[in-house]
Each structure stands twice: as C-alpha cells, then as structure tokens.
Coordinates of C-alpha atoms in Angstrom, one line a residue:
Chain X
M119 CA 18.5 -31.8 24.3
G120 CA 14.7 -31.8 24.6
V121 CA 12.9 -34.6 26.3
S122 CA 11.9 -36.9 23.6
S123 CA 10.5 -40.3 23.0
P124 CA 12.2 -42.4 20.3
G125 CA 10.8 -41.4 16.9
I126 CA 8.8 -38.4 18.2
E127 CA 10.4 -35.1 17.4
T128 CA 9.9 -32.4 20.0
A129 CA 9.7 -28.7 19.1
A130 CA 13.2 -28.3 20.5
D131 CA 14.5 -31.1 18.2
R132 CA 12.7 -29.6 15.3
C133 CA 14.0 -26.1 15.9
R134 CA 17.6 -27.5 16.2
R135 CA 17.1 -29.1 12.9
Y136 CA 15.8 -25.9 11.4
R137 CA 18.8 -23.9 12.8
R138 CA 21.2 -26.4 11.2
H139 CA 19.4 -26.1 7.9
I140 CA 19.7 -22.4 8.0
L141 CA 23.4 -22.7 8.7
D142 CA 23.7 -25.2 5.8
I143 CA 22.1 -22.6 3.5
S144 CA 24.6 -20.1 4.7
Q145 CA 27.5 -22.2 3.3
R146 CA 26.0 -22.2 -0.3
G147 CA 26.2 -18.4 -0.7
V148 CA 26.1 -15.2 1.2
V149 CA 23.2 -15.2 3.7
L150 CA 21.9 -12.2 5.6
H151 CA 19.8 -12.2 8.8
I152 CA 20.8 -15.5 10.4
A153 CA 20.6 -14.1 13.9
P154 CA 17.1 -12.5 13.6
A155 CA 15.9 -15.8 12.0
F156 CA 17.2 -17.7 15.0
S157 CA 15.6 -15.4 17.5
C158 CA 12.1 -15.8 16.1
L159 CA 12.4 -19.4 15.1
E160 CA 10.4 -20.9 18.0
L161 CA 7.7 -18.3 17.6
V162 CA 7.3 -19.1 13.8
D163 CA 7.6 -22.8 14.5
A164 CA 4.8 -22.7 17.1
V165 CA 2.5 -20.9 14.7
Y166 CA 3.0 -23.4 11.9
H167 CA 3.1 -26.6 13.9
E168 CA 0.8 -25.9 16.8
L169 CA -1.4 -22.9 16.3
M170 CA -2.6 -22.4 12.7
R171 CA -5.0 -24.4 10.7
R172 CA -3.2 -25.0 7.4
D173 CA -5.7 -27.1 5.5
G174 CA -9.4 -26.8 4.4
D175 CA -11.2 -24.1 2.5
L176 CA -10.5 -21.4 5.0
P177 CA -7.0 -21.9 6.3
D178 CA -5.5 -19.5 8.8
T179 CA -2.9 -16.9 7.7
F180 CA 0.7 -16.3 8.7
I181 CA 2.4 -13.0 8.0
L182 CA 6.1 -12.5 8.9
S183 CA 6.0 -8.8 9.4
K184 CA 9.7 -8.9 10.4
G185 CA 10.4 -10.1 6.9
H186 CA 14.2 -10.2 7.5
G187 CA 13.6 -13.3 9.6
C188 CA 12.3 -15.2 6.6
L189 CA 14.9 -18.0 6.7
S190 CA 13.0 -19.4 9.6
Q191 CA 9.8 -19.4 7.5
Y192 CA 11.5 -20.9 4.5
V193 CA 13.0 -23.9 6.2
I194 CA 9.6 -24.6 8.0
L195 CA 7.7 -24.2 4.7
E196 CA 10.1 -26.7 3.1
D197 CA 9.7 -29.1 6.0
L198 CA 5.9 -28.9 5.6
G199 CA 6.2 -29.6 1.8
V200 CA 5.0 -26.1 0.8
L201 CA 8.4 -25.2 -0.6
T202 CA 10.8 -27.6 -2.2
A203 CA 14.5 -28.3 -1.7
A204 CA 15.0 -26.7 -5.1
H205 CA 13.3 -23.5 -3.9
L206 CA 15.8 -23.3 -1.0
E207 CA 18.7 -24.2 -3.3
G208 CA 17.9 -21.1 -5.3
Y209 CA 18.0 -18.8 -2.2
C210 CA 19.3 -15.4 -3.3
K211 CA 20.6 -16.8 -6.6
P212 CA 19.8 -15.8 -10.2
G213 CA 16.7 -17.7 -11.3
G214 CA 15.7 -18.5 -7.7
M215 CA 12.5 -17.4 -6.1
L216 CA 13.6 -16.8 -2.5
G217 CA 15.3 -13.7 -1.3
S218 CA 16.2 -12.1 1.9
H219 CA 12.6 -10.9 2.5
P220 CA 9.4 -12.8 1.8
D221 CA 7.7 -12.1 -1.6
Y222 CA 4.0 -12.5 -2.2
G223 CA 3.3 -15.2 -4.7
I224 CA 5.9 -17.6 -3.5
P225 CA 4.1 -20.7 -2.2
G226 CA 3.2 -20.2 1.5
I227 CA 4.0 -16.5 1.5
E228 CA 0.8 -14.5 2.0
A229 CA 2.3 -11.0 2.1
S230 CA 5.4 -9.3 0.9
T231 CA 7.3 -7.7 3.8
G232 CA 10.7 -6.3 4.4
S233 CA 9.9 -2.7 5.2
L234 CA 9.0 -2.9 8.9
G235 CA 5.6 -1.8 10.1
H236 CA 3.4 -3.2 7.4
G237 CA 2.4 -6.7 8.4
L238 CA 0.1 -5.8 11.3
G239 CA -2.0 -3.4 9.2
L240 CA -2.4 -6.1 6.5
G241 CA -3.3 -8.6 9.2
V242 CA -6.0 -6.3 10.6
G243 CA -7.5 -5.9 7.1
M244 CA -7.5 -9.7 6.6
A245 CA -9.0 -10.3 10.1
L246 CA -11.7 -7.7 9.4
A247 CA -12.7 -9.4 6.1
D248 CA -13.0 -12.7 8.0
K249 CA -15.1 -11.1 10.7
V250 CA -17.5 -9.3 8.3
R251 CA -18.0 -12.5 6.3
G252 CA -18.3 -14.6 9.4
D253 CA -15.4 -16.8 8.3
D254 CA -13.7 -18.8 11.0
R255 CA -10.1 -17.9 10.3
Q256 CA -7.3 -16.7 12.4
V257 CA -4.5 -14.4 11.4
F258 CA -1.0 -14.7 12.9
V259 CA 1.6 -11.9 12.6
V260 CA 5.2 -12.1 13.8
L261 CA 6.8 -8.7 14.5
S262 CA 10.2 -7.6 15.8
D263 CA 10.8 -5.4 18.7
G264 CA 12.6 -2.8 16.6
E265 CA 9.6 -2.9 14.4
L266 CA 7.4 -1.7 17.3
Q267 CA 9.1 1.7 16.8
E268 CA 7.2 2.2 13.6
G269 CA 4.1 4.4 14.1
S270 CA 2.1 2.3 11.7
V271 CA 2.3 -0.6 14.1
W272 CA 0.5 1.5 16.8
E273 CA -2.0 2.7 14.3
A274 CA -2.9 -0.9 13.6
M275 CA -2.9 -1.7 17.3
M276 CA -5.3 1.1 18.0
L277 CA -7.5 0.0 15.2
A278 CA -7.8 -3.8 15.7
P279 CA -9.7 -3.8 19.1
S280 CA -11.7 -0.8 18.0
L281 CA -13.1 -2.9 15.1
G282 CA -13.9 -5.7 17.5
I283 CA -11.3 -8.0 15.9
T284 CA -10.6 -11.1 18.0
N285 CA -9.2 -13.5 15.4
L286 CA -5.8 -11.8 15.3
V287 CA -2.7 -13.0 17.2
A288 CA 0.5 -11.0 17.0
L289 CA 3.8 -12.5 18.3
V290 CA 6.7 -10.1 19.0
D291 CA 10.2 -11.3 18.8
L292 CA 11.6 -9.3 21.7
N293 CA 15.3 -9.9 21.2
D294 CA 16.3 -6.5 22.4
F295 CA 18.4 -5.7 19.4
Q296 CA 18.1 -3.4 16.4
S297 CA 20.8 -2.7 13.9
L298 CA 22.7 -0.1 15.9
G299 CA 22.4 -1.6 19.4
R300 CA 20.1 -2.7 22.2
T301 CA 16.5 -1.7 21.6
S302 CA 16.0 -1.0 25.3
E303 CA 18.9 1.3 25.3
T304 CA 18.0 3.0 22.0
L305 CA 14.5 4.0 23.4
P306 CA 14.6 3.2 27.1
N307 CA 11.3 4.9 27.8
F308 CA 9.5 2.6 25.5
Y309 CA 9.8 -0.3 28.0
P310 CA 8.2 -2.2 29.6
M311 CA 6.0 -3.1 26.6
K312 CA 3.2 -5.2 28.2
D313 CA 1.3 -2.3 29.8
K314 CA 1.4 -0.4 26.5
V315 CA 0.0 -3.3 24.6
E316 CA -2.8 -3.8 27.1
A317 CA -3.5 0.0 27.2
F318 CA -4.3 -0.3 23.4
G319 CA -7.0 -2.9 24.1
W320 CA -5.1 -6.1 23.5
E321 CA -4.8 -9.1 25.6
C322 CA -1.0 -9.6 26.3
R323 CA 1.2 -12.4 27.6
E324 CA 4.9 -12.3 28.1
V325 CA 6.7 -15.6 27.6
N326 CA 10.2 -17.0 27.0
G327 CA 10.2 -16.8 23.2
H328 CA 12.3 -19.9 22.9
D329 CA 10.0 -22.0 25.1
S330 CA 7.7 -23.6 22.5
P331 CA 5.2 -25.1 24.9
A332 CA 5.0 -21.7 26.7
I333 CA 4.3 -19.9 23.5
V334 CA 1.6 -22.3 22.5
A335 CA 0.0 -22.3 26.0
A336 CA 0.0 -18.5 26.0
V337 CA -1.9 -18.3 22.7
K338 CA -4.3 -21.1 23.6
S339 CA -5.1 -19.5 26.9
R340 CA -6.5 -16.3 25.4
S341 CA -10.0 -15.2 26.1
G342 CA -11.0 -14.6 22.5
Q343 CA -12.6 -11.3 23.5
K344 CA -9.7 -9.2 22.1
P345 CA -6.8 -9.4 19.7
M346 CA -3.8 -11.0 21.4
M347 CA -0.2 -10.0 21.4
V348 CA 2.4 -12.4 22.8
L349 CA 5.7 -10.8 23.8
G350 CA 8.4 -13.4 23.3
R351 CA 11.6 -12.6 25.1
T352 CA 14.3 -14.0 22.9
T353 CA 18.0 -14.0 22.3
K354 CA 19.2 -12.7 18.9
G355 CA 21.3 -15.5 17.3
K356 CA 19.9 -18.0 19.7
G357 CA 21.8 -21.3 19.8
V358 CA 25.2 -20.2 18.6
S359 CA 27.5 -18.6 21.2
Y360 CA 29.4 -16.2 19.0
M361 CA 26.2 -14.9 17.4
E362 CA 24.2 -14.4 20.5
N363 CA 23.6 -10.7 21.2
V364 CA 26.4 -9.6 18.8
P365 CA 24.9 -7.1 16.4
I366 CA 27.1 -7.9 13.4
W367 CA 25.3 -11.2 13.0
H368 CA 22.3 -9.3 11.9
Y369 CA 24.1 -9.2 8.6
R370 CA 27.1 -11.6 8.6
S371 CA 27.3 -15.1 7.1
P372 CA 29.5 -17.6 8.9
S373 CA 32.9 -18.7 7.5
P374 CA 33.4 -22.5 7.1
E375 CA 35.2 -22.6 10.5
E376 CA 32.4 -20.6 12.1
Y377 CA 29.9 -22.9 10.5
Q378 CA 31.6 -26.0 12.0
Q379 CA 31.6 -24.4 15.4
A380 CA 28.0 -23.5 15.2
I381 CA 27.0 -27.0 14.2
R382 CA 29.0 -28.4 17.1
E383 CA 27.2 -26.1 19.5
L384 CA 23.8 -26.9 18.2
E385 CA 24.5 -30.7 18.4
A386 CA 25.8 -30.3 21.9
G387 CA 22.5 -28.7 22.7
R388 CA 24.2 -26.0 24.7
Chain E
M131 CA -18.0 15.2 -7.5
R132 CA -17.7 13.8 -4.0
D133 CA -21.5 13.4 -3.9
H134 CA -21.6 11.6 -7.2
F135 CA -18.8 9.4 -6.0
A136 CA -20.7 8.5 -2.8
R137 CA -24.0 7.9 -4.7
T138 CA -22.1 5.7 -7.2
M139 CA -20.6 3.7 -4.3
H140 CA -24.0 3.1 -3.0
E141 CA -25.0 1.5 -6.3
V142 CA -21.7 -0.4 -6.4
G143 CA -22.3 -1.7 -2.9
H144 CA -25.5 -3.2 -4.0
K145 CA -24.1 -4.8 -7.2
V146 CA -20.6 -5.8 -6.3
K147 CA -19.7 -8.2 -3.5
D148 CA -17.5 -7.2 -0.6
V149 CA -17.1 -3.6 -1.4
F150 CA -15.7 -1.6 1.5
I151 CA -15.3 2.2 2.0
V152 CA -12.5 2.9 4.4
V153 CA -12.1 6.6 5.4
A154 CA -9.5 8.4 7.6
D155 CA -12.0 10.7 9.3
I156 CA -13.0 12.5 6.1
S157 CA -16.2 11.7 4.4
P158 CA -18.9 13.4 2.4
A159 CA -21.3 13.1 5.3
G160 CA -24.7 13.5 3.7
S161 CA -24.2 11.6 0.5
M162 CA -22.4 8.7 2.1
A163 CA -25.3 8.1 4.5
P164 CA -27.1 5.6 2.2
F165 CA -24.0 3.4 1.9
R166 CA -23.4 3.5 5.6
A167 CA -27.1 2.7 6.3
D168 CA -27.1 -0.3 3.9
F169 CA -23.6 -1.6 4.7
P170 CA -22.8 -0.6 8.2
D171 CA -20.1 -3.4 8.5
R172 CA -18.4 -2.2 5.3
F173 CA -18.0 1.5 6.1
I174 CA -14.9 1.8 8.3
N175 CA -13.5 5.0 9.8
V176 CA -10.0 4.2 10.9
G177 CA -9.6 7.6 12.5
V178 CA -6.8 10.0 11.6
A179 CA -4.5 7.2 10.7
E180 CA -3.8 7.0 6.9
Q181 CA -1.2 4.3 7.1
S182 CA -3.8 2.1 8.8
M183 CA -6.3 3.1 6.2
I184 CA -4.2 1.8 3.3
G185 CA -2.8 -1.2 5.1
L186 CA -6.3 -2.2 6.1
C187 CA -7.5 -1.9 2.5
A188 CA -4.6 -4.0 1.3
G189 CA -5.4 -6.7 3.9
L190 CA -9.1 -6.6 2.8
A191 CA -8.0 -7.0 -0.8
L192 CA -5.7 -9.9 0.1
R193 CA -8.9 -11.6 1.2
G194 CA -10.7 -10.8 -2.1
C195 CA -12.6 -7.7 -1.0
R196 CA -12.9 -4.5 -3.0
P197 CA -11.9 -1.6 -0.7
F198 CA -12.0 2.1 -1.5
A199 CA -9.8 4.3 0.7
Y200 CA -11.1 7.8 0.9
T201 CA -9.7 11.1 2.3
I202 CA -8.2 14.4 1.1
A203 CA -5.8 13.7 -1.7
T204 CA -2.6 14.8 0.1
F205 CA -3.4 12.5 3.1
S206 CA -4.6 9.6 1.0
I207 CA -1.3 9.2 -0.8
Y208 CA 1.5 11.2 0.8
R209 CA 1.3 10.2 4.4
P210 CA 0.9 6.5 3.7
F211 CA 3.1 6.5 0.5
E212 CA 5.0 3.3 1.5
Q213 CA 1.7 1.5 2.2
V214 CA 0.5 2.6 -1.2
R215 CA 3.6 1.4 -2.8
D216 CA 4.4 -1.8 -0.9
D217 CA 1.0 -3.0 0.4
V218 CA -1.2 -2.0 -2.6
C219 CA 1.0 -1.7 -5.7
Y220 CA 3.7 -4.3 -5.0
H221 CA 1.0 -6.9 -4.3
D222 CA -1.0 -5.6 -7.3
L223 CA -4.2 -5.5 -5.3
P224 CA -7.6 -4.1 -6.3
V225 CA -7.6 -1.1 -3.9
T226 CA -8.9 2.2 -5.1
I227 CA -7.4 5.2 -3.4
V228 CA -9.7 8.2 -3.7
G229 CA -8.1 11.6 -3.3
I230 CA -10.6 14.5 -2.9
G231 CA -9.4 18.0 -3.5
G232 CA -6.9 16.9 -6.1
G233 CA -4.8 19.8 -7.3
I234 CA -5.2 23.0 -5.3
A235 CA -9.0 22.8 -4.7
Y236 CA -8.5 23.4 -1.0
S237 CA -7.4 26.9 -1.8
T238 CA -7.9 28.4 1.6
L239 CA -6.3 25.6 3.6
G240 CA -2.7 26.1 2.6
G241 CA 0.0 24.2 0.9
T242 CA -0.3 21.1 3.2
H243 CA -3.6 20.5 1.5
H244 CA -2.5 21.0 -2.1
A245 CA -2.0 17.9 -4.2
Q246 CA 0.1 19.6 -6.9
E247 CA 2.2 16.5 -7.8
D248 CA -0.1 13.6 -7.1
V249 CA -0.5 12.5 -10.7
A250 CA 3.3 12.4 -11.1
V251 CA 3.9 10.5 -7.8
M252 CA 1.1 8.0 -8.4
S253 CA 2.0 7.5 -12.1
A254 CA 5.5 6.6 -11.1
L255 CA 4.3 3.4 -9.3
P256 CA 4.2 0.2 -11.2
N257 CA 0.7 -1.4 -11.5
M258 CA -1.0 1.9 -10.5
T259 CA -3.9 3.2 -12.6
V260 CA -4.5 7.0 -12.4
M261 CA -7.8 8.6 -13.2
A262 CA -9.0 12.2 -13.0
P263 CA -12.6 12.7 -14.2
C264 CA -13.6 16.2 -15.2
D265 CA -17.2 16.5 -13.9
P266 CA -19.7 14.7 -11.7
A267 CA -21.0 12.4 -14.5
E268 CA -17.5 11.4 -15.4
T269 CA -16.8 10.8 -11.7
A270 CA -19.6 8.2 -11.6
L271 CA -18.2 6.5 -14.8
A272 CA -14.6 6.6 -13.4
T273 CA -15.8 5.1 -10.1
W274 CA -17.3 2.1 -12.0
A275 CA -14.2 1.8 -14.1
A276 CA -12.2 1.6 -10.9
V277 CA -14.4 -1.2 -9.6
E278 CA -13.9 -3.1 -12.9
R279 CA -10.2 -2.5 -12.9
N280 CA -8.6 -5.5 -11.2
G281 CA -5.7 -3.6 -9.6
P282 CA -4.6 -0.5 -7.8
V283 CA -6.3 2.8 -8.8
Y284 CA -5.7 6.4 -7.7
L285 CA -8.9 8.3 -8.4
R286 CA -8.3 12.0 -8.2
L287 CA -11.4 14.0 -7.6
G288 CA -12.3 17.7 -7.0
K289 CA -14.5 18.7 -4.2
A290 CA -18.2 19.6 -4.6
G291 CA -20.2 21.8 -7.0
E292 CA -18.3 21.1 -10.2
P293 CA -20.5 21.9 -13.2
D294 CA -21.6 19.4 -15.8
L295 CA -19.3 19.4 -18.8
T296 CA -20.0 16.1 -20.5
S297 CA -23.8 15.7 -20.9
N298 CA -23.4 16.7 -24.6
A299 CA -20.1 15.0 -25.1
P300 CA -19.7 13.6 -28.7
D301 CA -17.7 10.7 -27.4
P302 CA -18.7 8.2 -24.8
Y303 CA -16.5 7.5 -21.7
V304 CA -14.2 4.6 -22.3
F305 CA -11.6 3.8 -19.7
G306 CA -8.1 4.3 -21.0
K307 CA -9.2 6.3 -24.0
V308 CA -9.1 10.1 -24.5
R309 CA -12.6 11.5 -24.9
R310 CA -13.8 14.4 -27.0
I311 CA -16.2 16.3 -24.9
R312 CA -16.5 19.4 -27.1
Q313 CA -16.6 19.4 -30.8
G314 CA -14.2 21.6 -32.8
K315 CA -11.8 21.3 -35.7
D316 CA -9.0 23.9 -35.5
I317 CA -7.7 24.0 -31.9
C318 CA -7.8 21.2 -29.3
I319 CA -7.4 21.6 -25.6
L320 CA -6.4 18.5 -23.6
S321 CA -7.3 18.6 -20.0
Y322 CA -8.4 16.5 -17.0
G323 CA -10.1 17.2 -13.7
P324 CA -12.3 20.2 -12.8
I325 CA -10.0 22.7 -14.4
T326 CA -11.5 21.4 -17.7
K327 CA -14.3 24.0 -17.0
M328 CA -11.7 26.7 -17.6
A329 CA -11.0 25.2 -21.0
F330 CA -14.7 25.4 -21.9
D331 CA -14.8 29.1 -20.9
A332 CA -11.7 29.8 -22.9
A333 CA -13.0 27.9 -25.9
E334 CA -16.0 30.2 -26.1
I335 CA -13.9 33.3 -26.1
I336 CA -11.4 31.9 -28.6
E337 CA -14.2 31.0 -31.0
R338 CA -15.8 34.4 -30.6
E339 CA -12.6 36.3 -31.1
S340 CA -10.9 34.3 -33.8
G341 CA -13.5 32.3 -35.6
A342 CA -11.5 29.2 -35.1
S343 CA -13.4 26.2 -33.6
V344 CA -12.1 24.6 -30.4
A345 CA -12.4 21.0 -29.4
I346 CA -11.9 19.8 -25.8
V347 CA -10.6 16.4 -24.9
S348 CA -10.9 14.9 -21.5
V349 CA -7.8 12.8 -20.6
H350 CA -9.7 11.2 -17.7
T351 CA -7.3 8.2 -17.6
L352 CA -3.7 9.5 -17.1
K353 CA -2.2 6.0 -16.6
P354 CA -2.4 4.0 -18.8
L355 CA -2.3 7.0 -21.1
D356 CA -4.0 6.7 -24.5
R357 CA -0.9 7.6 -26.5
E358 CA -2.5 6.6 -29.8
G359 CA -5.5 8.8 -29.1
I360 CA -3.2 11.7 -28.2
A361 CA -1.1 11.1 -31.3
R362 CA -4.3 11.4 -33.4
V363 CA -5.2 14.7 -31.7
L364 CA -1.7 16.0 -32.5
Q365 CA -2.2 15.0 -36.2
Q366 CA -5.7 16.3 -36.5
F367 CA -5.3 19.8 -35.0
S368 CA -3.0 22.6 -36.0
T369 CA -2.9 23.9 -32.4
V370 CA -3.0 21.7 -29.3
V371 CA -3.0 23.1 -25.8
V372 CA -2.6 21.1 -22.6
V373 CA -4.2 22.6 -19.5
E374 CA -3.6 20.9 -16.2
E375 CA -3.9 21.6 -12.5
H376 CA -0.6 19.9 -11.7
S377 CA 3.1 20.5 -11.4
P378 CA 4.9 20.8 -14.8
R379 CA 6.9 17.7 -13.9
G380 CA 5.3 14.2 -14.4
G381 CA 1.8 15.3 -15.4
L382 CA 0.1 15.3 -18.8
G383 CA 2.0 18.1 -20.5
G384 CA 5.4 16.4 -20.6
Q385 CA 3.9 13.2 -21.8
V386 CA 2.0 14.9 -24.6
K387 CA 5.4 16.3 -25.7
E388 CA 6.9 12.8 -25.7
V389 CA 4.0 11.6 -27.9
A390 CA 4.5 14.6 -30.1
W391 CA 8.1 13.8 -30.6
E392 CA 7.6 10.1 -31.1
S393 CA 4.7 10.7 -33.6
A394 CA 6.6 13.5 -35.5
A395 CA 3.7 15.8 -34.8
R396 CA 3.8 19.1 -36.7
C397 CA 1.1 21.1 -34.7
R398 CA 1.8 24.0 -32.4
L399 CA 1.8 22.6 -28.9
T400 CA 1.5 24.7 -25.7
T401 CA 1.4 23.3 -22.2
L402 CA -0.1 25.2 -19.2
S403 CA 0.2 23.9 -15.7
L404 CA 0.9 24.9 -12.1
Q405 CA 4.4 26.1 -11.5
D406 CA 7.1 24.0 -9.8
E407 CA 6.5 26.0 -6.6
F408 CA 4.5 25.7 -3.4
I409 CA 1.7 28.2 -2.9
H410 CA 1.9 30.3 0.3
A411 CA -1.4 32.1 -0.4
F412 CA -5.1 31.8 0.4
G413 CA -8.2 32.7 -1.5
S414 CA -10.5 31.3 -4.1
H415 CA -9.5 28.4 -6.2
A416 CA -9.5 30.6 -9.3
Y417 CA -7.3 33.1 -7.4
L418 CA -4.6 30.5 -6.6
L419 CA -4.7 29.0 -10.1
G420 CA -4.2 32.6 -11.5
M421 CA -1.2 33.1 -9.3
H422 CA 0.4 30.2 -11.2
G423 CA -0.7 31.4 -14.6
L424 CA -3.8 29.3 -15.0
S425 CA -6.8 31.4 -16.0
V426 CA -9.3 31.7 -18.9
E427 CA -7.3 34.7 -20.0
A428 CA -4.0 32.9 -19.9
I429 CA -5.4 30.0 -22.0
T430 CA -7.0 32.4 -24.5
K431 CA -3.8 34.4 -24.8
A432 CA -1.7 31.3 -25.3
V433 CA -4.0 30.2 -28.1
L434 CA -4.6 33.5 -29.8
A435 CA -1.3 35.3 -29.4
P436 CA 0.5 33.8 -32.4
V437 CA -2.6 34.4 -34.5
A438 CA -2.4 38.1 -33.6
R439 CA 1.3 38.2 -34.4

C-alpha cells in the first residue's frame, strides 16, 4: 500500500483504483489489452494528474500513441469527469462510443490512434504550431516500446529537435513485450535505448515506469532546451501475478475466477 | 504548374492565417522563394521523410493551421499512405497534399516516379477531395479551392511549362463542377490534368478532317465528381471520349461509364487511358504516353474511325 494520509489519495492508491475499474469493465464484456493498459497506467496517470495543464484557453495535449492502452486513459478521463460512467458502460458495445483504440471526437481524445507510429508525428505538428504561434502549451505523447520499431517514430524523433521544439514530452512504456515475445529478444541490437534517443537530440531519462513520483520528477527536471523522452521501465500486466509478462494477456479477458484473484491481489497491494 | 502553385501559395500566405508549406526535400526553388522569405517559420523542410511530412501536417491541422504538404506525387501519397489515411482522412483535417509530376510526367526517372494510379488510390479514401487542374491558371484556381475546402485534398499537378488552355474557356472554374474549356457541339472530350493539351491538338485535327465540332471539358475535380454535369455531357453529345493519364482502374473513364449506365446515355463513349502495366522505359513524356496508346493520333483515330467506317 502507498504511504497515505487519511483522506488523501496517493498516485499508488489512485492507480490501484484504476486497475480495479479496468478489471470491472472486463467483466461486462470481452475486453482486449488489459495488460498493456496496466503497464502504462502510472505514465498516463502522471501526465493527467501531475504534468499537464487541463484547463484554460490553451490546455496541454495528451496523445496516447500506443492506442491499445486506452483503457488506462478512459478510466482516468472518467475519474476527471471528462467521460461519464455511461461512456464506459458502452465500451465496445453497439451504440457505445468507446472502443479498443481511442477515437478522435470522443471527449478528451485528441487524436485517433491504434496503428502504431502515428502519435509522435502528430505531436510534433501540434508542438510546432504552438511554437510558431508563441502559445504556451505542452504536448505529451505516450508510446510503447514495440512502437519504437516503427520507422515513422524515428522520423519524428529526428524532426522535433531539428525544428527547435522544446514543448514536447514523450513517455515510453518500456514493458519489453510485443505480441510475439520479448522486445529485447526480438530485436536485441536495438537496446539499450537511451543512447539512441539522446543521439537524436532529445533529453532522455530512464525511470521505473510504475514509480509515479519518479516519472513526475524526471519530466519536471528537464532543461527545456530540447524535446524530452522518458523511458519508463514497466511490467506488462503490472499488479496481477498471472498477467505479468505473459503475452496472452495482451488480448485475453479474465474469467470470473481470474477476476476475483486479480482483485484480491490488487487489494493485497502485492 | 508548380510555379503557379508556389505563386498562389504566396498570395494565400498573405490572406489566410496559419498556412504552412511542408516539403520533403522537393520544392520549386525559385518560385517558392517569396513564400519562404515572407513566412520563414511556416515553410518547413522535414527532409527525406514523407511519413513525418504528413504526420506533421495533420498535427498542425489539429491545432487549426492550414498545411500544404508538397513533394513528387508518388512520394507524397504512397510512402506515407497510412498517415494520409489515418492522420489526415480519418481525422477529416484540412491538409492539402500536393503531388507534382502526377501521371507519368517524370518520364525519364522510371516507374518509381510514375503516379499512374494516384487518382484511384486517393479517391478510395473517405473524406478525400481529389483535384487535377489542366493548366497553370486552373492550378491557381484549384489551389484556392483547396484552401477553401475544409478537409483533406489531394492536388495532382504536372511539372513545369504546361501551356495555357483555359484563358478563352467559355465556362468559369467552379470547384466540383465540370468546366467546358473549348466550345463544340458534336463531339466532347472529357479530360483532366496536363494531358488535356493532347485533347486540344486532337480536336483541331478532328475538326479539320471531319467537319464535326469538338468540345473539351476539364474534369478538374475528380472527387466529388460532378455526375450531373457528366450526365448532361453524355446527353448533349453524340460522341464522348475520355482521355486520362491514369490507370484504367479507378480513374475517370470507369466512372463516366457508370454515369452513362445510370443516366441511360445513348452516345458513343470511348475511354483512353494508360494501360494497367508499369512502364520500364525512358524518354519524353509524349513517348511514354504513346507506348500506352495515348497520343494525338490515337485520340483522333478513336473519334474518326467509326465515321470512316
């Protein structure tokens, strides 16, 4: 359990509540992508609760480039009052608005994603518009480590610092898994990642991607002279023992028994 | 055409807020200079990185800007096809994608530079508008139409040095409407893009040899297609010929045949296009077109042959 004063919810408490909510949704229908939502949850939570300005005329922007992690975004948007319980009730159901990838036009969703390798390019364009207009806005993009295999990500990484963009923060969910196995085993020469990111002109910090204060501190410590990429080392399926690092949970939905076990593990704080 | 495009963009830059030109290392150097000089922050060269070019444009448009992406037609739409589809069309954003050298204008550069099927591919995308002006003046008008269109546009241009075809056009340019650009009453040639010049050359010969008068209609907007306007042409003329520098699949010819069927047209209808084959040859633009059966003689023959029979 996180260290908490009575009545004050820590990021750890909040993320536990979000995981539980995602598991609840899984019992109302077939749900894909629970494990990848669990791995990026603290990263997405940190952006919404600690890093981005969500009000005013020029709010910051969040793009979930790893669109398959969108359950994390949906439960947070509901918690913030941007989406309603009814929106989440309709998840992947006829007449509902929410599907397994974020769709532009849904409240709080600023870009449609799902095909990997698109979000960072969009983010660079938005950040450029802000820079040219002199608007004080930041753009946050969450990517997956499998997504870094898309060439378009590296085109965007090459471009952002070359355009002098500094108002862009990318956070990578480095859970070391892609559909068919470990990312580090699929393309071993691709690692380590940090030196490559820095070589492309970005400021880069590596953190435990489930340590909310560390994520926030890393982003807040940036120089502001370059775009920033935070590499968050994460565990796919984080928080539920049988999901952790087991590839099938990229797709599977828990049975009622598995659901009960998952809830028990979350409550026990593991 | 590219110079008229660049000059028009300079005007657009002064009149419309937040217009960007984003190129992937290809640009009409001289004619783009005034835009670059006046709007240095809004001329972006992303380098040889077309996915970035389109993604960046979509991001700019998500912030309310009006970006134009510009490079050789094959690179502007084929390499970044998924960015065109997902980032631009799925979000229904006002991004204009300019393809220069549409068709086989880059006739010495080989098949990798031939946009033979671009109209079909772009027309298949929901929300996409497809325009292919026939001469420099129409290019300027189409560029303004793209600015005014509040959604994705593919603007297919030729290269440079295309002749004027429309200064004496009987009809004005209206976005989304077919445009009569040469008066005639017996035969009508429907065309788009720079190959329309070939239709003018053929029209003179046909008139001289047969005495029939030949109208030419510029189908500068291919999507949305002016189906009513085409149906009227099919009703008014006894012979209608489609001439296009495009694959026989998914271009104008097949769609005119659809309209002919739906409107119970009774005219004689002939369609001339590139073949459904890549071109492994090099030479003048006319030489390559001729290899696929597109020439002044071929158009003339297609029109006059039945008369001689």
